[in-house]
Coordinates of C-alpha atoms and ligand atoms in Angstrom, one line a residue:
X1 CA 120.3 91.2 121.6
X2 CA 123.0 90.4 124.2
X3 CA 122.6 91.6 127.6
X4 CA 125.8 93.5 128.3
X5 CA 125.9 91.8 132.4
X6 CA 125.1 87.9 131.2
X7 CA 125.8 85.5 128.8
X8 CA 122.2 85.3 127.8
X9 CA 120.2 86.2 125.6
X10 CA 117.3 88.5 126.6
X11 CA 115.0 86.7 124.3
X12 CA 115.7 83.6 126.7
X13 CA 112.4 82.4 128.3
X14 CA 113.6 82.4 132.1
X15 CA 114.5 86.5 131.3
X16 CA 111.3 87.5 130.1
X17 CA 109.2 85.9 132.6
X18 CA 111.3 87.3 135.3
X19 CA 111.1 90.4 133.4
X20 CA 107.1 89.5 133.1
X21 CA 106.5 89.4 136.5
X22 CA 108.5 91.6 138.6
X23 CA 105.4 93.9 138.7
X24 CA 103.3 91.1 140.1
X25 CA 106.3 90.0 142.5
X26 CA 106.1 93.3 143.8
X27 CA 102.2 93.2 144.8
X28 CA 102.6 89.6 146.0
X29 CA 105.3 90.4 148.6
X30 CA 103.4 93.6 149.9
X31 CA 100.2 91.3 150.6
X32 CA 99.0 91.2 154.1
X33 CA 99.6 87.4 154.6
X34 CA 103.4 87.6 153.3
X35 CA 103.6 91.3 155.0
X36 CA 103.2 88.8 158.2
X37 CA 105.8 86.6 156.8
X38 CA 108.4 89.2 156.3
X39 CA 107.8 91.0 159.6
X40 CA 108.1 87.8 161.8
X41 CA 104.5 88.0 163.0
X42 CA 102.7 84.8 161.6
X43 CA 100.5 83.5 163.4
X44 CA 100.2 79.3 163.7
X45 CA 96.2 79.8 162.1
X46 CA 98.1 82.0 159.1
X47 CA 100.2 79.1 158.6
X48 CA 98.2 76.6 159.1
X49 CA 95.3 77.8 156.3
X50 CA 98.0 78.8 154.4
X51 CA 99.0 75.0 154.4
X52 CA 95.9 73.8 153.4
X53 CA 95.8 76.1 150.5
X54 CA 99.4 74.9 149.0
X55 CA 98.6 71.2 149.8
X56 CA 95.5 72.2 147.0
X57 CA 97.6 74.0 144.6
X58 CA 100.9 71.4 144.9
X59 CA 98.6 68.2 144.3
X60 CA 97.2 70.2 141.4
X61 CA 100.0 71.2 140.0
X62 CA 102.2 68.0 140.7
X63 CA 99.3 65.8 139.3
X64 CA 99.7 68.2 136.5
X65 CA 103.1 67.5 136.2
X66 CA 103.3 64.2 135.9
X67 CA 100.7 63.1 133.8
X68 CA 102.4 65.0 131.4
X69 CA 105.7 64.1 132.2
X70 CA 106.8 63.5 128.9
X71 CA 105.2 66.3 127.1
X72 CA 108.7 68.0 125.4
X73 CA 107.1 71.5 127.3
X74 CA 107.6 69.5 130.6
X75 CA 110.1 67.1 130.2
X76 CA 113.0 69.1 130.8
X77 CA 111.3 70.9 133.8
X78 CA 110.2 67.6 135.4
X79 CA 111.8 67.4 138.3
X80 CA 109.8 65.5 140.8
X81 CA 112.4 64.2 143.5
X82 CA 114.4 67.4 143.8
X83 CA 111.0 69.6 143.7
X84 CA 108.1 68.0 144.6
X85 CA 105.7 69.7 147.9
X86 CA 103.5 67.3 147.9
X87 CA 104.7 65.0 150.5
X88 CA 106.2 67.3 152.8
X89 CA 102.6 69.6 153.2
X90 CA 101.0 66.2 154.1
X91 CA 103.8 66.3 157.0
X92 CA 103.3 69.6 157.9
X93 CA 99.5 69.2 157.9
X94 CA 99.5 66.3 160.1
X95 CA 102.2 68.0 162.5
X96 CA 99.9 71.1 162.7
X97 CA 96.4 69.4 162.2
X98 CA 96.9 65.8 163.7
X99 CA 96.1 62.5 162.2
X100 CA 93.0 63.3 160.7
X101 CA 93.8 66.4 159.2
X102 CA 92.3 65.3 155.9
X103 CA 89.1 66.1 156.9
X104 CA 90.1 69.7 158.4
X105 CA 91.8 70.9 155.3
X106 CA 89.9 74.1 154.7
X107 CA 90.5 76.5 151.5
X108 CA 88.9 79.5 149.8
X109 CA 87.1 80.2 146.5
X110 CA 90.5 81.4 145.2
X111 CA 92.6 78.1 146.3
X112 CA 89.9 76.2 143.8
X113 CA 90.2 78.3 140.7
X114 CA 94.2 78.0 141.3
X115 CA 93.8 74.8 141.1
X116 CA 90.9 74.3 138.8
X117 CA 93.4 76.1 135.9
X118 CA 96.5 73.8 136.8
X119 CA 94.0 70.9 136.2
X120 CA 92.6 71.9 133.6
X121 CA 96.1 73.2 131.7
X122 CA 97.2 70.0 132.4
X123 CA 95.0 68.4 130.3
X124 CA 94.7 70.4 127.2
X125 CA 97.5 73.2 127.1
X126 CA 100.8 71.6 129.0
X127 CA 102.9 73.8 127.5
X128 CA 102.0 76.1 129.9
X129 CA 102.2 74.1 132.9
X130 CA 106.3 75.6 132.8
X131 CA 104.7 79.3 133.7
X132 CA 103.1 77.5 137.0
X133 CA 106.1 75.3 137.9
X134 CA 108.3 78.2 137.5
X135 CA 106.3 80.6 139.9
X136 CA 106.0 78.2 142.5
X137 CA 109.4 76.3 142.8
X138 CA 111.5 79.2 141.8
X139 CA 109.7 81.5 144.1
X140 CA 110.1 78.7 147.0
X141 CA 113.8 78.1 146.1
X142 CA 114.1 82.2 146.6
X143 CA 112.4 84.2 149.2
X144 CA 111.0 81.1 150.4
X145 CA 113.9 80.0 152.4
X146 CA 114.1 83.1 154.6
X147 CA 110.4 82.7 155.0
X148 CA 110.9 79.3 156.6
X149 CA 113.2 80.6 159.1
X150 CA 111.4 83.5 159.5
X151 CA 107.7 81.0 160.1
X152 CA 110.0 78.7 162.4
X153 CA 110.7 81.5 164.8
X154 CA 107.9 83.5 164.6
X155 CA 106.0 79.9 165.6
X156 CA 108.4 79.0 167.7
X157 CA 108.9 75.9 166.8
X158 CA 111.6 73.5 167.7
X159 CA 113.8 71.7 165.0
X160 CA 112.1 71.3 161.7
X161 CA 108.5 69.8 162.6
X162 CA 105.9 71.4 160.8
X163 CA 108.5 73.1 158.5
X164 CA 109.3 70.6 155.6
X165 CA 107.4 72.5 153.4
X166 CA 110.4 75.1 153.3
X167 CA 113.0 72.0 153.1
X168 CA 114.5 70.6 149.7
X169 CA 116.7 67.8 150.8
X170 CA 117.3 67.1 147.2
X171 CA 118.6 70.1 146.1
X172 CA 122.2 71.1 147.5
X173 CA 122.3 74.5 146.5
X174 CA 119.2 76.2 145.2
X175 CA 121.1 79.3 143.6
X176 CA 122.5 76.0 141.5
X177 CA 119.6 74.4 140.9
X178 CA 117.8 77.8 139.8
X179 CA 120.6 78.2 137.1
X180 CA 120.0 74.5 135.9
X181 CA 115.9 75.2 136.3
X182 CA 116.4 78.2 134.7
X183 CA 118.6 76.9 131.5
X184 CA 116.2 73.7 131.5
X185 CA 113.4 76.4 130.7
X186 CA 115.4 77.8 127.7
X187 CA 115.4 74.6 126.2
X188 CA 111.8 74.4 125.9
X189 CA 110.9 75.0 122.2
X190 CA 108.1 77.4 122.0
X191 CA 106.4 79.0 118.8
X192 CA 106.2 82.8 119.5
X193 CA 102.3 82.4 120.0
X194 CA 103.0 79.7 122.9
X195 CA 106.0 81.8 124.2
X196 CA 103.3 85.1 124.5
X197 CA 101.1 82.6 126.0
X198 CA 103.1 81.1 129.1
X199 CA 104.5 84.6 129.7
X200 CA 100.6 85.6 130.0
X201 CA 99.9 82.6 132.3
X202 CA 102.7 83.5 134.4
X203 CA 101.6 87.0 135.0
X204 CA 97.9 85.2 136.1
X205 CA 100.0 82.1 138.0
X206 CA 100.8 84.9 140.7
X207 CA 97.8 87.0 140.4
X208 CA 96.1 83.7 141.5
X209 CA 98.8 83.5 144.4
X210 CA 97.9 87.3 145.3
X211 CA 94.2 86.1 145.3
X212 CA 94.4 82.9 147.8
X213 CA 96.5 85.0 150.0
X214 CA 93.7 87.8 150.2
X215 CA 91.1 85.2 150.4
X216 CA 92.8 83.8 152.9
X217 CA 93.2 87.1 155.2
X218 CA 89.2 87.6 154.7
X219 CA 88.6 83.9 155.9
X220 CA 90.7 84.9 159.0
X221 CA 89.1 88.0 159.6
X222 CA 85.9 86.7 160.1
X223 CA 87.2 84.8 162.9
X224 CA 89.3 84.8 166.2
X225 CA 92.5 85.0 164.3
X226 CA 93.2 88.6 165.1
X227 CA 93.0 87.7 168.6
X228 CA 96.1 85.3 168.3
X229 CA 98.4 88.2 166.7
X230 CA 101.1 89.4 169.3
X231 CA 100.3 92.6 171.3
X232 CA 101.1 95.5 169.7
X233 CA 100.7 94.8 166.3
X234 CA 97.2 96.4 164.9
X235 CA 94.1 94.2 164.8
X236 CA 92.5 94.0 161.7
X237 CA 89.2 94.9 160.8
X238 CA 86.8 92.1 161.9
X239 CA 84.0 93.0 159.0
X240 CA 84.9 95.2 155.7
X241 CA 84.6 98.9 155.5
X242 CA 81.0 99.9 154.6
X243 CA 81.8 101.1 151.1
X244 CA 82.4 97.5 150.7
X245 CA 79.3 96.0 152.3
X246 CA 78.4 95.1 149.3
X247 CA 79.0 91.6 149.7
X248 CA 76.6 89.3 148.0
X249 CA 74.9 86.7 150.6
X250 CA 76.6 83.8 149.0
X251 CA 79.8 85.2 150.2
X252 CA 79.2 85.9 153.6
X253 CA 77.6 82.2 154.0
X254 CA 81.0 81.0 152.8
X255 CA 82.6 83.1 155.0
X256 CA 81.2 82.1 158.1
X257 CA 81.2 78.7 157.1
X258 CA 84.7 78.5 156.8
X259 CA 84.6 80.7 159.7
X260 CA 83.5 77.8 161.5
X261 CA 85.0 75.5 159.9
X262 CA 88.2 77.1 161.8
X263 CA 87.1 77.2 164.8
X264 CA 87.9 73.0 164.6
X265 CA 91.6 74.1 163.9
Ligands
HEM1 C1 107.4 87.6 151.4 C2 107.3 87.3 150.2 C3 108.4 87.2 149.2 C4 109.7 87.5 149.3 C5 110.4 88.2 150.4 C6 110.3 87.1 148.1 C7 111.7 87.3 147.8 C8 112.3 86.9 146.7 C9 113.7 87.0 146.4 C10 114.7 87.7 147.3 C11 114.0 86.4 145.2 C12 115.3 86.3 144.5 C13 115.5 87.3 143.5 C14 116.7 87.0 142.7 O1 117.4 86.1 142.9 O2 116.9 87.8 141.7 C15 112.7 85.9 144.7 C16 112.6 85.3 143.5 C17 111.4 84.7 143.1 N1 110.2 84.8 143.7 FE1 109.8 85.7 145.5 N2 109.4 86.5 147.3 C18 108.2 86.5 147.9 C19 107.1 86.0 147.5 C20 106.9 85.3 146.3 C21 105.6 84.8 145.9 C22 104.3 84.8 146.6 C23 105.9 84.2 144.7 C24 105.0 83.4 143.8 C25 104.0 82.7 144.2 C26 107.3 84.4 144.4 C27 107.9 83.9 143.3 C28 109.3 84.1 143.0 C29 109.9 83.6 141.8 C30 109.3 82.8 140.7 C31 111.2 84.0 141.9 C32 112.3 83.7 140.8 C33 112.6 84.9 140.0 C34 113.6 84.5 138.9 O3 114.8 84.4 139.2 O4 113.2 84.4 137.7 N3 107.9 85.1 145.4 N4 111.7 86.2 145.6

């Protein structure tokens, strides 16, 4: 079926998995940690565990990436010098966390499955390695940019330390790199099964970005973060409500430890 306002086809794989995941989009911009983002208010230990987490997730993926480099699902999407996040966390990390921030790199439960699934999809489904690369670059080609100016003054930060992350300096224009990312993904050949399948996986790619951002909210909360928030804006709630107490022992251990594990931030 045409779409009456394009050229494409609706049956094109970068429509659907927009179409796919507009609901999810939704519910990942109204999360408390990207609520921060939008409203100016992140705080340097937001950012800084937030960091960490991509770091995880971008050496996954990228790994990912280019051990299946020329897998005909990932060929046409491979574009490592114009995309890859890698390097550039590893500059932000050691702007933020010093020299030896390898060994302060501190992530939740959630930042391990994340990256658990891009590992393990790299080795024995890399067709739907697209669905990941897609949520991520796309996503940081688009509302990512106003984040980065939006983190760089709410930080204060001068020039562009600590901000490469946001940075592409191999792409000119990222609404013309989207279009070629985005006709690149149409290319892919996909039997209807696989198609339903990286639709499905991209649906879960942000669902696991929803959970590392709420993970990472309830590792802050357990600690002195609040107290870093600027005055006026609403603390938040230093333990759970009691309705959900309910937290197994295991979890609150992890908790604190990465409670404490902050504290060396
Ligand atoms: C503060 C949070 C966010 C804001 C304000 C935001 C905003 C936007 C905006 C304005 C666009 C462009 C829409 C368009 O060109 O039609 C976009 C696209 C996109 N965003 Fe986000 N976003 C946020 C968070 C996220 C997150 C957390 C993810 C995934 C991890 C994500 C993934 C994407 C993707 C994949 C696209 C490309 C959609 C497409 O053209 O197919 N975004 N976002």
């Amino acid at each position: 079926v045409y779409s009456l306002s394009s050229k494409t086809y609706d049956s094109d794989l970068s429509e659907q998995i927009k179409a796919a995941t507009q609901e999810t989009h939704v519910r990942a911009e109204n999360t408390d940690l990207m609520t921060s983002f939008q409203k100016g208010q992140i705080t340097r230990t937001q950012y800084k565990v937030l960091l960490c987490s991509l770091y995880e997730i971008y050496t996954a993926l990228e790994e990912a990436l280019d051990r299946n480099s020329s897998h005909p699902a990932v060929a046409p999407i491979y574009f490592p010098q114009e995309l890859d996040r890698t390097e550039a966390l590893e500059r932000d990390l050691e702007f933020f966390l010093g020299s030896q921030w390898r060994s302060k790199v501190i992530v939740p439960a959630a930042t391990h499955r994340y990256a658990q699934r891009l590992r393990e999809i790299g080795k024995v489904k890399p067709e739907l390695l697209v669905a990941h690369a897609y949520t991520r670059y796309l996503g940081d080609l688009s509302g990512g940019q106003v984040l980065g100016k939006l983190a760089q003054k709410a930080m204060e930060l001068e020039g562009k330390d600590g901000l490469a992350f946001f940075s592409f300096p191999g792409v000119s224009s990222a609404n013309r790199f989207k279009q070629l990312y985005r006709s690149r993904m149409n290319s892919i050949e996909l039997s209807e099964e696989q198609r339903r399948e990286v639709l499905q996986e991209a649906v879960d790619a942000f669902n696991f970005n929803i959970q590392v951002f709420d993970d990472l909210q309830k590792m802050l909360s357990v600690t002195s973060e609040s107290a870093e928030k600027p005055k006026g804006t609403s603390r938040s709630t230093p333990f759970p409500p009691p309705s959900s107490v309910q937290l197994t022992v295991g979890l609150c251990v992890g908790l604190l430890t990465v409670g404490i594990g902050l504290y060396n931030f």
